[in-house]
Each structure stands twice: as structure tokens, then as C-alpha cells.
């Protein structure tokens, strides 16, 4: 059995990892994830630090990109996938089938998980 915990910010990531989480899932501080609330989430600049902290303690990091892109601007969502891969995330959690296809094509080595949001 694995303990998988949400991490809405750096202190909660540290608390989850320090208390035995095997995996943590988190999102970026924009509308690419379903837990987009003020004061929560990570930026592209502080994500690598969070991932490094988890990895140094044996935990994996999954980045949620589990909302649907707007037809007029898909780039924010593809950028989030690219950020996850470039920052060293262990996997991504996606809802949109088109983004699953994008990730599989551009980052085939990055594991992809279907979000519960994919049932919407």
C-alpha cells in the first residue's frame, strides 16, 4: 500500500513527505489544476525545489494538470506538462485526452495517469 497525499504548498509538501507519504500530488498556481485556490500551489520556479525535497527523502511527485484547456489557448496546459517533465516530476495526472496524447508524444518517458476529472 502507498500513502499518496495532496500538497497545496511547500509546507504541506514537507509535512506529507516528512510524515511518510510515498507520493505527493500538486498543481501549478494557475487554472491548469482543479485545486486552483488563492495561496495554494507551486510556480514553475519553485517546483524544482519541491521535487528535490521529495526525491531526497524517497517520495515521488505527481503534477496534476487536470482541468480542460480552452480551445483558444491550449499553450498554458502544454506548458504545464513541459514544466513537469523539465522539473523532474515522476508522473503527471491529466484529464484531457488531447493533453494525454501531447504528453505521450513529447514526453513518452513521463508516466501519465488519468485524473478522476477525466470522467466529466
PDB file of C-alpha atoms in Angstrom:
ATOM      1  CA  UNK A   1       0.000   0.000   0.000  1.00  0.00           C
ATOM      2  CA  UNK A   2       1.156   3.538  -0.766  1.00  0.00           C
ATOM      3  CA  UNK A   3       0.338   6.745   1.007  1.00  0.00           C
ATOM      4  CA  UNK A   4      -0.486   9.434  -1.585  1.00  0.00           C
ATOM      5  CA  UNK A   5      -1.083  12.940  -0.231  1.00  0.00           C
ATOM      6  CA  UNK A   6      -2.027  16.295  -1.710  1.00  0.00           C
ATOM      7  CA  UNK A   7       0.472  19.117  -1.283  1.00  0.00           C
ATOM      8  CA  UNK A   8      -1.012  22.548  -1.792  1.00  0.00           C
ATOM      9  CA  UNK A   9       2.168  24.419  -0.898  1.00  0.00           C
ATOM     10  CA  UNK A  10       5.751  23.838   0.196  1.00  0.00           C
ATOM     11  CA  UNK A  11       4.998  23.473   3.937  1.00  0.00           C
ATOM     12  CA  UNK A  12       2.290  20.893   3.238  1.00  0.00           C
ATOM     13  CA  UNK A  13       4.617  19.014   0.877  1.00  0.00           C
ATOM     14  CA  UNK A  14       7.273  18.908   3.606  1.00  0.00           C
ATOM     15  CA  UNK A  15       4.728  17.749   6.177  1.00  0.00           C
ATOM     16  CA  UNK A  16       3.432  14.990   3.908  1.00  0.00           C
ATOM     17  CA  UNK A  17       6.895  13.751   2.951  1.00  0.00           C
ATOM     18  CA  UNK A  18       8.297  14.038   6.479  1.00  0.00           C
ATOM     19  CA  UNK A  19       5.357  12.021   7.799  1.00  0.00           C
ATOM     20  CA  UNK A  20       5.685   9.116   5.407  1.00  0.00           C
ATOM     21  CA  UNK A  21       3.975   9.983   2.140  1.00  0.00           C
ATOM     22  CA  UNK A  22       5.201   7.748  -0.654  1.00  0.00           C
ATOM     23  CA  UNK A  23       3.811  10.097  -3.292  1.00  0.00           C
ATOM     24  CA  UNK A  24       2.574  13.671  -3.240  1.00  0.00           C
ATOM     25  CA  UNK A  25       0.463  15.316  -5.879  1.00  0.00           C
ATOM     26  CA  UNK A  26       0.372  19.008  -6.516  1.00  0.00           C
ATOM     27  CA  UNK A  27      -0.503  21.594  -9.097  1.00  0.00           C
ATOM     28  CA  UNK A  28       0.766  24.800 -10.562  1.00  0.00           C
ATOM     29  CA  UNK A  29      -0.544  28.167  -9.395  1.00  0.00           C
ATOM     30  CA  UNK A  30      -2.838  28.646 -12.351  1.00  0.00           C
ATOM     31  CA  UNK A  31      -6.027  27.177 -13.768  1.00  0.00           C
ATOM     32  CA  UNK A  32      -4.359  24.037 -15.125  1.00  0.00           C
ATOM     33  CA  UNK A  33      -5.314  22.134 -11.990  1.00  0.00           C
ATOM     34  CA  UNK A  34      -8.617  21.582 -10.210  1.00  0.00           C
ATOM     35  CA  UNK A  35      -7.238  22.747  -6.833  1.00  0.00           C
ATOM     36  CA  UNK A  36      -6.552  26.280  -8.036  1.00  0.00           C
ATOM     37  CA  UNK A  37      -7.180  28.388  -4.944  1.00  0.00           C
ATOM     38  CA  UNK A  38      -5.520  31.555  -3.712  1.00  0.00           C
ATOM     39  CA  UNK A  39      -2.395  30.873  -1.706  1.00  0.00           C
ATOM     40  CA  UNK A  40      -2.019  27.309  -2.917  1.00  0.00           C
ATOM     41  CA  UNK A  41       0.105  25.530  -5.476  1.00  0.00           C
ATOM     42  CA  UNK A  42       3.522  25.950  -6.980  1.00  0.00           C
ATOM     43  CA  UNK A  43       5.174  28.131  -9.578  1.00  0.00           C
ATOM     44  CA  UNK A  44       7.456  26.898 -12.323  1.00  0.00           C
ATOM     45  CA  UNK A  45      10.328  28.459 -10.382  1.00  0.00           C
ATOM     46  CA  UNK A  46       9.675  26.801  -7.008  1.00  0.00           C
ATOM     47  CA  UNK A  47       8.539  23.424  -8.360  1.00  0.00           C
ATOM     48  CA  UNK A  48      12.082  22.023  -8.805  1.00  0.00           C
ATOM     49  CA  UNK A  49      12.887  22.784  -5.137  1.00  0.00           C
ATOM     50  CA  UNK A  50       9.756  20.937  -4.011  1.00  0.00           C
ATOM     51  CA  UNK A  51      10.542  17.966  -6.234  1.00  0.00           C
ATOM     52  CA  UNK A  52      14.126  17.856  -4.987  1.00  0.00           C
ATOM     53  CA  UNK A  53      12.941  17.883  -1.368  1.00  0.00           C
ATOM     54  CA  UNK A  54      10.607  14.951  -2.001  1.00  0.00           C
ATOM     55  CA  UNK A  55      13.162  12.986  -4.005  1.00  0.00           C
ATOM     56  CA  UNK A  56      15.872  13.436  -1.379  1.00  0.00           C
ATOM     57  CA  UNK A  57      13.525  11.718   1.071  1.00  0.00           C
ATOM     58  CA  UNK A  58      12.380   8.941  -1.253  1.00  0.00           C
ATOM     59  CA  UNK A  59       8.973  10.342  -2.205  1.00  0.00           C
ATOM     60  CA  UNK A  60       7.621  10.725  -5.720  1.00  0.00           C
ATOM     61  CA  UNK A  61       5.905  13.841  -7.077  1.00  0.00           C
ATOM     62  CA  UNK A  62       2.916  13.784  -9.423  1.00  0.00           C
ATOM     63  CA  UNK A  63       1.855  17.037 -11.061  1.00  0.00           C
ATOM     64  CA  UNK A  64      -1.870  17.450 -11.668  1.00  0.00           C
ATOM     65  CA  UNK A  65      -2.822  19.093 -14.948  1.00  0.00           C
ATOM     66  CA  UNK A  66      -6.405  18.008 -14.527  1.00  0.00           C
ATOM     67  CA  UNK A  67      -8.547  20.751 -15.993  1.00  0.00           C
ATOM     68  CA  UNK A  68      -9.515  21.236 -19.605  1.00  0.00           C
ATOM     69  CA  UNK A  69      -7.738  23.712 -21.865  1.00  0.00           C
ATOM     70  CA  UNK A  70      -9.637  26.416 -23.631  1.00  0.00           C
ATOM     71  CA  UNK A  71      -9.816  25.874 -27.357  1.00  0.00           C
ATOM     72  CA  UNK A  72      -8.315  29.325 -27.923  1.00  0.00           C
ATOM     73  CA  UNK A  73      -5.312  28.843 -25.606  1.00  0.00           C
ATOM     74  CA  UNK A  74      -4.007  25.344 -25.071  1.00  0.00           C
ATOM     75  CA  UNK A  75      -0.446  26.534 -24.507  1.00  0.00           C
ATOM     76  CA  UNK A  76      -0.823  27.075 -20.750  1.00  0.00           C
ATOM     77  CA  UNK A  77      -1.685  23.379 -20.349  1.00  0.00           C
ATOM     78  CA  UNK A  78       1.051  22.084 -22.641  1.00  0.00           C
ATOM     79  CA  UNK A  79       3.498  24.400 -20.862  1.00  0.00           C
ATOM     80  CA  UNK A  80       2.430  22.851 -17.537  1.00  0.00           C
ATOM     81  CA  UNK A  81       3.207  19.383 -18.904  1.00  0.00           C
ATOM     82  CA  UNK A  82       6.573  20.596 -20.181  1.00  0.00           C
ATOM     83  CA  UNK A  83       7.308  22.179 -16.795  1.00  0.00           C
ATOM     84  CA  UNK A  84       6.503  18.916 -15.021  1.00  0.00           C
ATOM     85  CA  UNK A  85       8.846  16.947 -17.268  1.00  0.00           C
ATOM     86  CA  UNK A  86      11.648  19.503 -17.161  1.00  0.00           C
ATOM     87  CA  UNK A  87      11.395  19.891 -13.377  1.00  0.00           C
ATOM     88  CA  UNK A  88      11.749  16.184 -12.701  1.00  0.00           C
ATOM     89  CA  UNK A  89       8.188  15.224 -11.770  1.00  0.00           C
ATOM     90  CA  UNK A  90       7.726  11.471 -11.562  1.00  0.00           C
ATOM     91  CA  UNK A  91       4.356  11.479 -13.316  1.00  0.00           C
ATOM     92  CA  UNK A  92       1.528  13.715 -14.428  1.00  0.00           C
ATOM     93  CA  UNK A  93      -2.182  13.440 -13.756  1.00  0.00           C
ATOM     94  CA  UNK A  94      -4.269  14.519 -16.732  1.00  0.00           C
ATOM     95  CA  UNK A  95      -7.991  14.800 -17.502  1.00  0.00           C
ATOM     96  CA  UNK A  96      -7.997  15.837 -21.163  1.00  0.00           C
ATOM     97  CA  UNK A  97      -7.417  13.149 -23.809  1.00  0.00           C
ATOM     98  CA  UNK A  98      -5.718  15.634 -26.110  1.00  0.00           C
ATOM     99  CA  UNK A  99      -3.224  16.514 -23.385  1.00  0.00           C
ATOM    100  CA  UNK A 100      -2.622  12.810 -22.745  1.00  0.00           C
ATOM    101  CA  UNK A 101      -1.767  12.485 -26.422  1.00  0.00           C
ATOM    102  CA  UNK A 102       0.508  15.546 -26.299  1.00  0.00           C
ATOM    103  CA  UNK A 103       2.366  14.233 -23.249  1.00  0.00           C
ATOM    104  CA  UNK A 104       2.771  10.759 -24.729  1.00  0.00           C
ATOM    105  CA  UNK A 105       4.230  12.225 -27.907  1.00  0.00           C
ATOM    106  CA  UNK A 106       6.557  14.810 -26.399  1.00  0.00           C
ATOM    107  CA  UNK A 107       7.487  13.131 -23.096  1.00  0.00           C
ATOM    108  CA  UNK A 108       6.980   9.376 -23.636  1.00  0.00           C
ATOM    109  CA  UNK A 109       9.158   8.513 -20.626  1.00  0.00           C
ATOM    110  CA  UNK A 110       6.945  10.546 -18.257  1.00  0.00           C
ATOM    111  CA  UNK A 111       4.232   8.314 -16.774  1.00  0.00           C
ATOM    112  CA  UNK A 112       0.702   9.567 -17.281  1.00  0.00           C
ATOM    113  CA  UNK A 113      -2.295   8.935 -15.038  1.00  0.00           C
ATOM    114  CA  UNK A 114      -5.908   9.638 -15.885  1.00  0.00           C
ATOM    115  CA  UNK A 115      -7.488  12.024 -13.392  1.00  0.00           C
ATOM    116  CA  UNK A 116     -10.882  11.415 -11.864  1.00  0.00           C
ATOM    117  CA  UNK A 117     -11.660  14.768 -13.519  1.00  0.00           C
ATOM    118  CA  UNK A 118     -11.425  12.886 -16.837  1.00  0.00           C
ATOM    119  CA  UNK A 119     -14.879  11.471 -16.221  1.00  0.00           C
ATOM    120  CA  UNK A 120     -16.521  14.904 -16.552  1.00  0.00           C
TER     121      UNK A 120
END
